[in-house]
Short mmCIF file of C-alpha atoms and ligand atoms in Angstrom, two decimals:
data_model
loop_
_atom_site.label_atom_id
_atom_site.label_comp_id
_atom_site.label_asym_id
_atom_site.label_seq_id
_atom_site.Cartn_x
_atom_site.Cartn_y
_atom_site.Cartn_z
CA MET A 263 79.21 221.57 161.76
CA SER A 264 75.99 220.67 163.52
CA GLN A 265 72.97 222.45 162.14
CA LYS A 266 70.65 224.39 164.33
CA PHE A 267 67.11 225.61 163.55
CA ILE A 268 65.89 229.16 163.51
CA ALA A 269 62.76 229.54 165.57
CA LYS A 270 59.92 231.47 163.83
CA SER A 271 57.79 234.17 165.33
CA ARG A 272 55.92 237.26 164.14
CA ARG A 273 59.14 239.38 164.22
CA LEU A 274 60.73 236.98 161.73
CA ARG A 275 58.30 237.58 158.91
CA SER A 276 57.15 234.68 156.60
CA THR A 277 56.48 235.22 152.91
CA ILE A 278 53.38 234.68 150.80
CA TYR A 279 55.19 232.00 148.79
CA SER A 280 56.11 229.88 151.90
CA SER A 281 53.07 227.73 151.29
CA ARG A 282 54.29 226.73 147.87
CA ILE A 283 58.10 226.43 148.23
CA GLU A 284 57.86 224.40 151.43
CA GLN A 285 56.04 221.80 149.41
CA GLN A 286 58.59 221.94 146.56
CA GLY A 287 61.78 220.81 148.22
CA LEU A 288 62.88 223.87 150.19
CA THR A 289 65.64 222.83 152.60
CA SER A 290 66.87 226.10 154.21
CA TYR A 291 65.98 229.73 154.81
CA THR A 292 68.22 232.70 155.62
CA VAL A 293 67.08 235.95 157.19
CA TYR A 294 66.96 239.12 155.19
CA ASN A 295 65.25 242.32 156.17
CA HIS A 296 63.73 240.49 159.24
CA MET A 297 62.17 238.06 156.81
CA LEU A 298 62.66 234.60 155.53
CA LEU A 299 64.62 234.30 152.38
CA PRO A 300 64.88 230.81 150.76
CA ALA A 301 68.55 229.64 150.72
CA GLY A 302 68.50 226.05 149.42
CA PHE A 303 66.49 223.34 147.79
CA SER A 304 66.74 219.56 147.80
CA ASP A 305 68.79 219.53 144.59
CA SER A 306 72.62 220.10 145.27
CA LEU A 307 74.16 223.52 144.91
CA GLU A 308 75.91 222.25 141.64
CA GLN A 309 72.62 220.92 140.21
CA THR A 310 70.78 224.14 140.80
CA TYR A 311 73.71 226.08 139.35
CA TYR A 312 73.68 224.17 136.02
CA HIS A 313 69.86 224.32 136.08
CA LEU A 314 69.77 228.10 136.53
CA LYS A 315 72.28 228.56 133.63
CA LYS A 316 70.20 226.48 131.24
CA TYR A 317 66.48 226.71 132.12
CA VAL A 318 64.31 228.89 134.31
CA GLN A 319 63.72 229.22 137.95
CA ILE A 320 61.12 231.01 140.10
CA TRP A 321 62.63 232.75 143.15
CA ASP A 322 60.80 233.91 146.26
CA VAL A 323 62.66 237.14 146.90
CA ALA A 324 59.92 238.85 148.84
CA ALA A 325 62.59 239.75 151.44
CA GLU A 326 63.79 242.34 149.00
CA ARG A 327 61.34 244.82 150.61
CA GLN A 328 60.14 247.97 149.04
CA ILE A 329 60.35 251.32 150.84
CA GLN A 330 57.96 253.79 149.24
CA ILE A 331 58.99 257.40 149.31
CA SER A 332 56.27 259.76 148.02
CA GLY A 333 55.24 263.30 148.29
CA LYS A 334 56.52 266.66 147.11
CA ASP A 335 60.01 266.28 148.50
CA ALA A 336 60.52 262.64 147.48
CA SER A 337 63.09 263.28 144.82
CA LYS A 338 65.09 265.47 147.16
CA LEU A 339 65.19 262.76 149.80
CA ILE A 340 66.17 260.07 147.22
CA GLN A 341 69.01 262.35 146.05
CA LEU A 342 70.13 263.18 149.63
CA MET A 343 70.76 259.46 150.26
CA THR A 344 72.77 258.51 147.12
CA PRO A 345 75.86 259.90 145.44
CA ARG A 346 74.37 258.67 142.06
CA ASN A 347 73.02 261.70 140.02
CA MET A 348 69.28 261.22 139.95
CA THR A 349 68.55 264.41 138.07
CA ASN A 350 67.83 263.00 134.70
CA THR A 351 66.25 259.74 135.85
CA LYS A 352 63.14 258.61 134.06
CA ALA A 353 59.80 257.22 135.10
CA GLY A 354 59.50 253.41 134.43
CA LYS A 355 63.15 252.76 134.99
CA CYS A 356 65.21 251.03 137.70
CA TYR A 357 68.50 252.36 139.10
CA TYR A 358 71.11 250.48 141.14
CA CYS A 359 72.25 253.06 143.75
CA PRO A 360 74.64 252.93 146.71
CA ILE A 361 73.03 254.57 149.71
CA ILE A 362 75.63 256.27 151.93
CA ASP A 363 75.89 258.05 155.34
CA ASP A 364 77.57 261.33 156.08
CA ASN A 365 80.94 259.52 156.24
CA GLY A 366 80.65 257.94 152.87
CA GLY A 367 79.85 254.46 154.50
CA ILE A 368 77.52 252.18 152.53
CA ILE A 369 74.09 251.99 154.27
CA ASN A 370 72.45 249.73 151.58
CA ASP A 371 72.67 249.03 147.76
CA PRO A 372 69.14 248.91 146.50
CA VAL A 373 67.60 249.00 143.12
CA ILE A 374 65.51 252.18 143.08
CA LEU A 375 62.31 252.31 140.89
CA LYS A 376 61.00 255.72 139.74
CA PHE A 377 57.27 256.04 139.16
CA ASN A 378 57.46 259.76 138.86
CA ASN A 379 59.22 262.61 140.69
CA ASP A 380 56.81 262.28 143.59
CA LYS A 381 56.84 258.48 143.95
CA TRP A 382 59.73 256.10 144.20
CA TRP A 383 60.21 252.52 145.57
CA VAL A 384 63.63 251.63 147.03
CA SER A 385 64.04 247.92 146.74
CA ILE A 386 66.40 247.40 149.57
CA ALA A 387 69.21 245.00 150.55
CA ASP A 388 69.58 243.85 154.24
CA SER A 389 69.51 246.91 156.38
CA ASP A 390 66.78 249.18 157.72
CA LEU A 391 66.72 251.88 155.17
CA LEU A 392 63.21 252.90 156.27
CA LEU A 393 64.55 254.24 159.57
CA TYR A 394 67.37 256.10 157.90
CA ALA A 395 65.05 257.70 155.41
CA LYS A 396 62.63 258.62 158.09
CA GLY A 397 65.27 260.27 160.29
CA LEU A 398 66.52 262.29 157.46
CA ALA A 399 63.02 263.38 156.38
CA ILE A 400 62.18 264.48 159.94
CA GLY A 401 65.41 266.35 160.43
CA LYS A 402 65.06 268.09 157.12
CA LYS A 403 61.35 268.73 157.45
CA PHE A 404 60.62 267.20 154.10
CA GLU A 405 57.03 266.75 152.93
CA VAL A 406 57.17 262.90 152.31
CA GLU A 407 55.46 259.75 153.24
CA ILE A 408 57.65 256.80 153.95
CA PHE A 409 56.38 253.33 154.50
CA GLU A 410 56.85 249.65 153.47
CA PRO A 411 53.94 248.55 151.11
CA ASN A 412 52.92 244.90 150.87
CA VAL A 413 55.01 244.03 147.84
CA ASN A 414 56.41 240.47 147.46
CA ILE A 415 58.89 240.05 144.52
CA MET A 416 58.89 236.87 142.61
CA ALA A 417 61.94 236.61 140.37
CA VAL A 418 61.98 234.64 137.06
CA GLN A 419 65.59 233.93 136.37
CA GLY A 420 67.40 231.95 133.65
CA PRO A 421 67.71 231.82 129.82
CA LYS A 422 64.20 230.19 129.50
CA SER A 423 62.59 232.90 131.41
CA PHE A 424 61.86 234.83 128.16
CA ASP A 425 59.90 231.87 126.69
CA LEU A 426 58.08 231.25 129.99
CA MET A 427 57.01 234.99 130.26
CA ASN A 428 56.15 235.16 126.60
CA LYS A 429 53.69 232.24 127.12
CA VAL A 430 52.02 233.94 130.21
CA PHE A 431 52.05 237.61 129.26
CA GLY A 432 52.37 237.58 125.54
CA SER A 433 55.24 238.90 123.33
CA LYS A 434 54.97 242.47 124.57
CA ILE A 435 57.04 241.42 127.59
CA LEU A 436 59.95 240.62 125.40
CA GLU A 437 60.15 244.32 124.43
CA LEU A 438 60.82 245.36 128.03
CA LYS A 439 64.39 246.68 128.17
CA PHE A 440 66.95 245.83 130.87
CA TYR A 441 66.30 247.80 134.07
CA ASN A 442 62.85 249.10 132.77
CA PHE A 443 59.50 248.25 134.29
CA ASP A 444 55.84 248.34 133.20
CA TYR A 445 52.51 246.74 133.96
CA PHE A 446 51.47 243.55 132.28
CA GLN A 447 48.17 241.68 132.36
CA PHE A 448 47.61 238.07 133.22
CA ALA A 449 43.99 236.74 133.76
CA ASP A 450 42.22 239.46 135.68
CA ASN A 451 45.23 241.11 137.27
CA LYS A 452 47.93 243.63 136.36
CA TYR A 453 51.50 242.97 137.55
CA LEU A 454 54.40 245.44 137.83
CA ILE A 455 57.29 243.67 136.04
CA ALA A 456 60.91 244.70 135.63
CA ARG A 457 63.58 243.18 133.46
CA SER A 458 66.19 242.61 136.20
CA GLY A 459 67.24 240.23 138.80
CA TRP A 460 70.09 239.00 140.99
CA SER A 461 71.62 236.79 138.41
CA LYS A 462 73.29 237.34 135.04
CA GLN A 463 71.32 234.62 133.33
CA GLY A 464 68.55 236.97 132.18
CA GLY A 465 65.13 237.37 133.56
CA PHE A 466 62.40 239.41 135.23
CA GLU A 467 61.18 240.54 138.63
CA ILE A 468 57.46 240.68 139.39
CA TYR A 469 56.58 243.17 142.07
CA VAL A 470 53.48 241.32 143.46
CA GLU A 471 51.12 243.90 145.08
CA ASN A 472 48.14 241.47 145.63
CA ASP A 473 48.85 238.18 147.48
CA GLU A 474 46.17 236.17 145.78
CA ALA A 475 47.14 237.38 142.34
CA GLY A 476 50.79 236.51 143.11
CA LEU A 477 49.90 232.97 144.11
CA ALA A 478 47.76 232.63 141.01
CA LEU A 479 50.61 233.62 138.84
CA TYR A 480 52.99 231.31 140.81
CA ASP A 481 50.72 228.44 140.16
CA GLU A 482 50.31 229.29 136.50
CA PHE A 483 54.09 229.27 136.01
CA PHE A 484 54.36 225.72 137.36
CA ARG A 485 51.24 224.56 135.61
CA ILE A 486 52.62 225.58 132.13
CA GLY A 487 56.35 225.48 132.79
CA ASP A 488 57.37 221.92 132.28
CA GLU A 489 58.32 222.40 128.75
CA PHE A 490 61.02 224.94 129.95
CA ASN A 491 62.08 222.66 132.77
CA ILE A 492 60.84 225.19 135.30
CA LYS A 493 61.91 224.77 139.05
CA PRO A 494 61.81 226.79 142.21
CA GLY A 495 65.07 228.33 143.16
CA CYS A 496 66.78 231.11 145.07
CA PRO A 497 69.64 233.55 144.73
CA HIS A 498 72.62 231.37 143.88
CA LEU A 499 75.85 231.63 145.68
CA ILE A 500 78.07 230.25 142.82
CA GLU A 501 76.35 232.13 140.06
CA ARG A 502 76.27 235.47 141.85
CA ILE A 503 79.99 235.34 142.85
CA GLU A 504 80.94 234.50 139.25
CA SER A 505 78.84 237.34 138.05
CA GLY A 506 80.27 239.72 140.71
CA LEU A 507 76.86 240.59 142.20
CA ILE A 508 77.38 242.22 145.58
CA SER A 509 75.63 241.02 148.67
CA TYR A 510 75.30 243.77 151.31
CA ASN A 511 76.75 242.92 154.77
CA ASN A 512 78.47 239.91 153.17
CA ASP A 513 80.84 241.65 150.73
CA ILE A 514 80.37 245.31 151.76
CA ASP A 515 79.07 247.16 154.79
CA ILE A 516 78.98 250.55 156.45
CA GLY A 517 82.77 250.48 156.96
CA ASP A 518 83.34 250.69 153.23
CA ASN A 519 82.91 253.59 150.86
CA PRO A 520 81.65 253.56 147.28
CA PHE A 521 85.14 253.83 145.75
CA GLU A 522 86.30 250.81 147.76
CA CYS A 523 83.31 248.82 146.53
CA GLY A 524 83.95 249.65 142.85
CA PHE A 525 80.88 251.87 142.66
CA ASP A 526 82.89 254.82 141.08
CA ARG A 527 80.32 254.96 138.20
CA PHE A 528 77.54 255.75 140.62
CA VAL A 529 79.33 258.70 142.17
CA ASP A 530 78.92 262.20 140.87
CA LEU A 531 81.10 264.73 142.76
CA ASP A 532 81.15 267.29 139.82
CA SER A 533 77.57 268.49 139.69
CA ASP A 534 75.69 270.56 142.23
CA ILE A 535 73.42 267.72 143.48
CA ASP A 536 73.05 267.63 147.09
CA PHE A 537 73.72 264.30 148.98
CA LEU A 538 75.03 263.35 152.40
CA GLY A 539 78.80 262.47 152.48
CA LYS A 540 79.62 264.52 149.40
CA GLU A 541 82.52 266.45 151.09
CA ARG A 542 83.84 263.25 152.65
CA LEU A 543 83.86 261.47 149.18
CA LYS A 544 85.67 264.39 147.74
CA GLU A 545 88.36 263.99 150.40
CA ILE A 546 88.64 260.20 149.84
CA LYS A 547 88.85 260.72 146.15
CA LYS A 548 91.74 263.10 146.70
CA GLU A 549 93.56 260.95 149.26
CA GLY A 550 92.91 257.70 147.41
CA ILE A 551 91.37 254.53 148.86
CA SER A 552 93.04 252.35 151.37
CA LYS A 553 91.27 249.08 150.47
CA LYS A 554 89.37 247.65 147.56
CA LEU A 555 86.82 244.85 146.82
CA MET A 556 88.43 242.36 144.51
CA GLY A 557 87.92 238.83 143.16
CA VAL A 558 90.12 236.02 144.47
CA THR A 559 90.74 232.44 143.43
CA ILE A 560 92.04 229.88 145.91
CA SER A 561 93.34 226.44 145.09
CA ALA A 562 90.97 224.44 147.20
CA ASN A 563 88.10 222.13 146.49
CA GLU A 564 85.61 223.32 149.07
CA ILE A 565 85.07 226.25 151.54
CA GLN A 566 82.56 227.03 154.26
CA ILE A 567 82.66 230.73 155.16
CA THR A 568 80.50 232.17 157.94
CA GLY A 569 82.62 235.12 158.95
CA SER A 570 85.66 236.80 157.37
CA LEU A 571 88.93 234.92 156.74
CA ASN A 572 92.32 236.70 156.83
CA LEU A 573 94.58 236.79 153.80
CA PHE A 574 98.43 236.85 154.25
CA TYR A 575 101.35 237.74 152.03
CA GLN A 576 104.76 236.91 153.47
CA ASN A 577 103.12 236.68 156.92
CA LYS A 578 101.61 240.11 156.58
CA LEU A 579 97.77 240.58 156.79
CA ILE A 580 96.72 242.07 153.45
CA GLY A 581 93.01 241.70 153.44
CA GLU A 582 89.99 239.54 154.28
CA LEU A 583 87.86 237.13 152.40
CA ARG A 584 84.15 237.93 152.76
CA SER A 585 82.28 235.51 150.46
CA ALA A 586 83.51 232.42 148.72
CA VAL A 587 82.38 229.12 147.13
CA TYR A 588 83.79 226.29 145.04
CA SER A 589 83.11 226.99 141.35
CA PRO A 590 82.58 223.90 139.06
CA THR A 591 83.28 226.17 136.10
CA PHE A 592 86.75 227.40 137.42
CA LYS A 593 87.43 224.17 139.32
CA LYS A 594 88.73 226.08 142.40
CA VAL A 595 87.28 228.28 145.08
CA ILE A 596 86.39 231.85 143.95
CA GLY A 597 85.36 234.76 146.22
CA MET A 598 85.19 238.40 147.06
CA ALA A 599 87.70 239.93 149.36
CA MET A 600 88.44 243.40 150.73
CA ILE A 601 92.21 243.85 149.99
CA ASN A 602 94.43 246.46 151.61
CA LYS A 603 96.55 249.01 149.86
CA PRO A 604 98.89 248.37 148.00
CA PHE A 605 98.01 244.72 147.52
CA PHE A 606 94.76 245.21 145.53
CA THR A 607 96.57 244.51 142.29
CA ILE A 608 95.66 241.72 139.80
CA GLY A 609 98.01 238.66 140.21
CA GLN A 610 98.91 239.49 143.90
CA ASN A 611 99.39 236.10 145.67
CA PHE A 612 98.35 235.32 149.22
CA GLU A 613 97.93 232.50 151.70
CA ILE A 614 94.78 231.55 153.61
CA ASN A 615 94.16 229.08 156.38
CA LEU A 616 91.00 227.00 155.67
CA GLY A 617 91.52 224.72 158.68
CA ASP A 618 88.58 224.26 161.02
CA LYS A 619 88.87 225.05 164.77
CA GLY A 620 92.55 225.49 165.18
CA ASP A 621 93.63 222.98 162.50
CA LYS A 622 96.02 224.36 159.99
CA SER A 623 95.21 223.96 156.24
CA ILE A 624 97.15 226.53 154.31
CA HIS A 625 96.05 227.20 150.69
CA SER A 626 97.43 229.63 148.07
CA GLY A 627 95.34 232.17 146.26
CA THR A 628 95.53 234.98 143.72
CA VAL A 629 93.81 238.39 143.46
CA CYS A 630 91.84 239.01 140.31
CA GLU A 631 89.26 241.28 138.74
CA LEU A 632 85.39 241.17 139.36
CA PRO A 633 83.29 239.81 137.86
CA PHE A 634 84.65 236.35 137.11
CA ILE A 635 82.47 235.83 134.06
N1 THG B 876 66.40 243.09 142.82
C1 THG B 876 65.64 243.91 143.51
N2 THG B 876 65.85 244.40 144.66
C2 THG B 876 66.97 244.03 145.33
C3 THG B 876 67.86 243.12 144.70
C4 THG B 876 67.57 242.68 143.42
N3 THG B 876 67.24 244.43 146.57
C5 THG B 876 68.31 243.86 147.27
C6 THG B 876 69.49 243.52 146.57
N4 THG B 876 69.16 242.79 145.31
C7 THG B 876 70.24 244.76 146.11
N5 THG B 876 71.50 244.50 145.55
C8 THG B 876 71.80 244.43 144.23
C9 THG B 876 73.04 244.17 143.78
C10 THG B 876 73.28 244.10 142.46
C11 THG B 876 72.31 244.35 141.49
C12 THG B 876 71.09 244.59 141.88
C13 THG B 876 70.81 244.68 143.24
C14 THG B 876 72.53 244.31 140.10
N6 THG B 876 73.61 244.78 139.47
C15 THG B 876 73.76 244.82 138.08
C16 THG B 876 75.20 244.67 137.86
O1 THG B 876 76.00 244.70 138.78
O2 THG B 876 75.64 244.52 136.69
C17 THG B 876 73.31 246.08 137.33
C18 THG B 876 73.75 247.27 138.05
C19 THG B 876 73.86 248.47 137.02
O3 THG B 876 74.87 248.52 136.37
O4 THG B 876 72.87 249.34 136.97
O5 THG B 876 71.82 243.72 139.24
O6 THG B 876 68.26 241.86 142.81
N7 THG B 876 64.43 244.32 142.96
#
């Protein structure tokens, strides 16, 4: 496949970390929330995979934009957008929440940070949640302010992230619990830090609110990080599929409802909370789902996937593969697929054509559970 370049412009926003990562072996970007998101470095995908699982990486994930919702009706608006029950949520905690429309279709799957009942950050995946929130607030005449603050997340991921963070911020950082956040001091600046991140290798996300302070911290990590074998990195295709971390608009989209995405634990239909799509979700729950996001393994040594690939069982279409990669751990291709009823059972076999441009290259595969690890 010939590679093409993406032309930059104001509309395609750069990040504050570009000046650093472009000197550190960055080879490709993708586009996320109208912004550049690093997608590869000069080390191979397998090298960066083993590195992430053993050491520590700094990721520029500024493209995970924050939507601030504040004001007297902020909590009402947050609840209106998600089927997760937000009633007993606590300040200083993060919540992974499906955002749905009136039809139960997934609009986004952000991490939501609660500062207090009147101030929230919605750390969005790749869709324009700000417009959805604004439309709802206008229609409902809510007293809220909705905007995108200048926050640029730097993620510190990997098992050595704890040693690195301890060295910079002191041992208090090690007391931070999973999906909690707090402010921590380095030099003259305070940083909002959460124990979270888009890998299962452990780590933190630093919500940088001041560009200069962010770059100073970035440089400090690389100044002192050699002993932990620190490297720049980015969300990792192999690791995230093995870990079952969902990528919005790759694995799931507005045509899927929370039950089809395995988000049952984030749906509360039994309380009196008010959210859009509640009646529709009740119907879907009664009727049962017609498709489900599942893991798949495919006996192949490589795969390039840029769209969806159909899966067949006895010449019948039974679903579509949405993300996939060769896993050096499983020694085959693993992926996430939306599988139709009644075929979304563990052990279901299928065939897939991995041939390029009309060539046939039929491979066999099997449906399995998510996550892989
Ligand atoms: N961090 C922050 N913002 C984000 C992402 C992130 N915004 C965009 C995108 N990633 C949102 N999508 C996800 C998908 C999965 C998870 C987080 C964000 C995730 N899930 C855990 C899991 O599946 O085990 C925990 C979920 C839970 O059970 O609460 O981590 O990465 N700031």
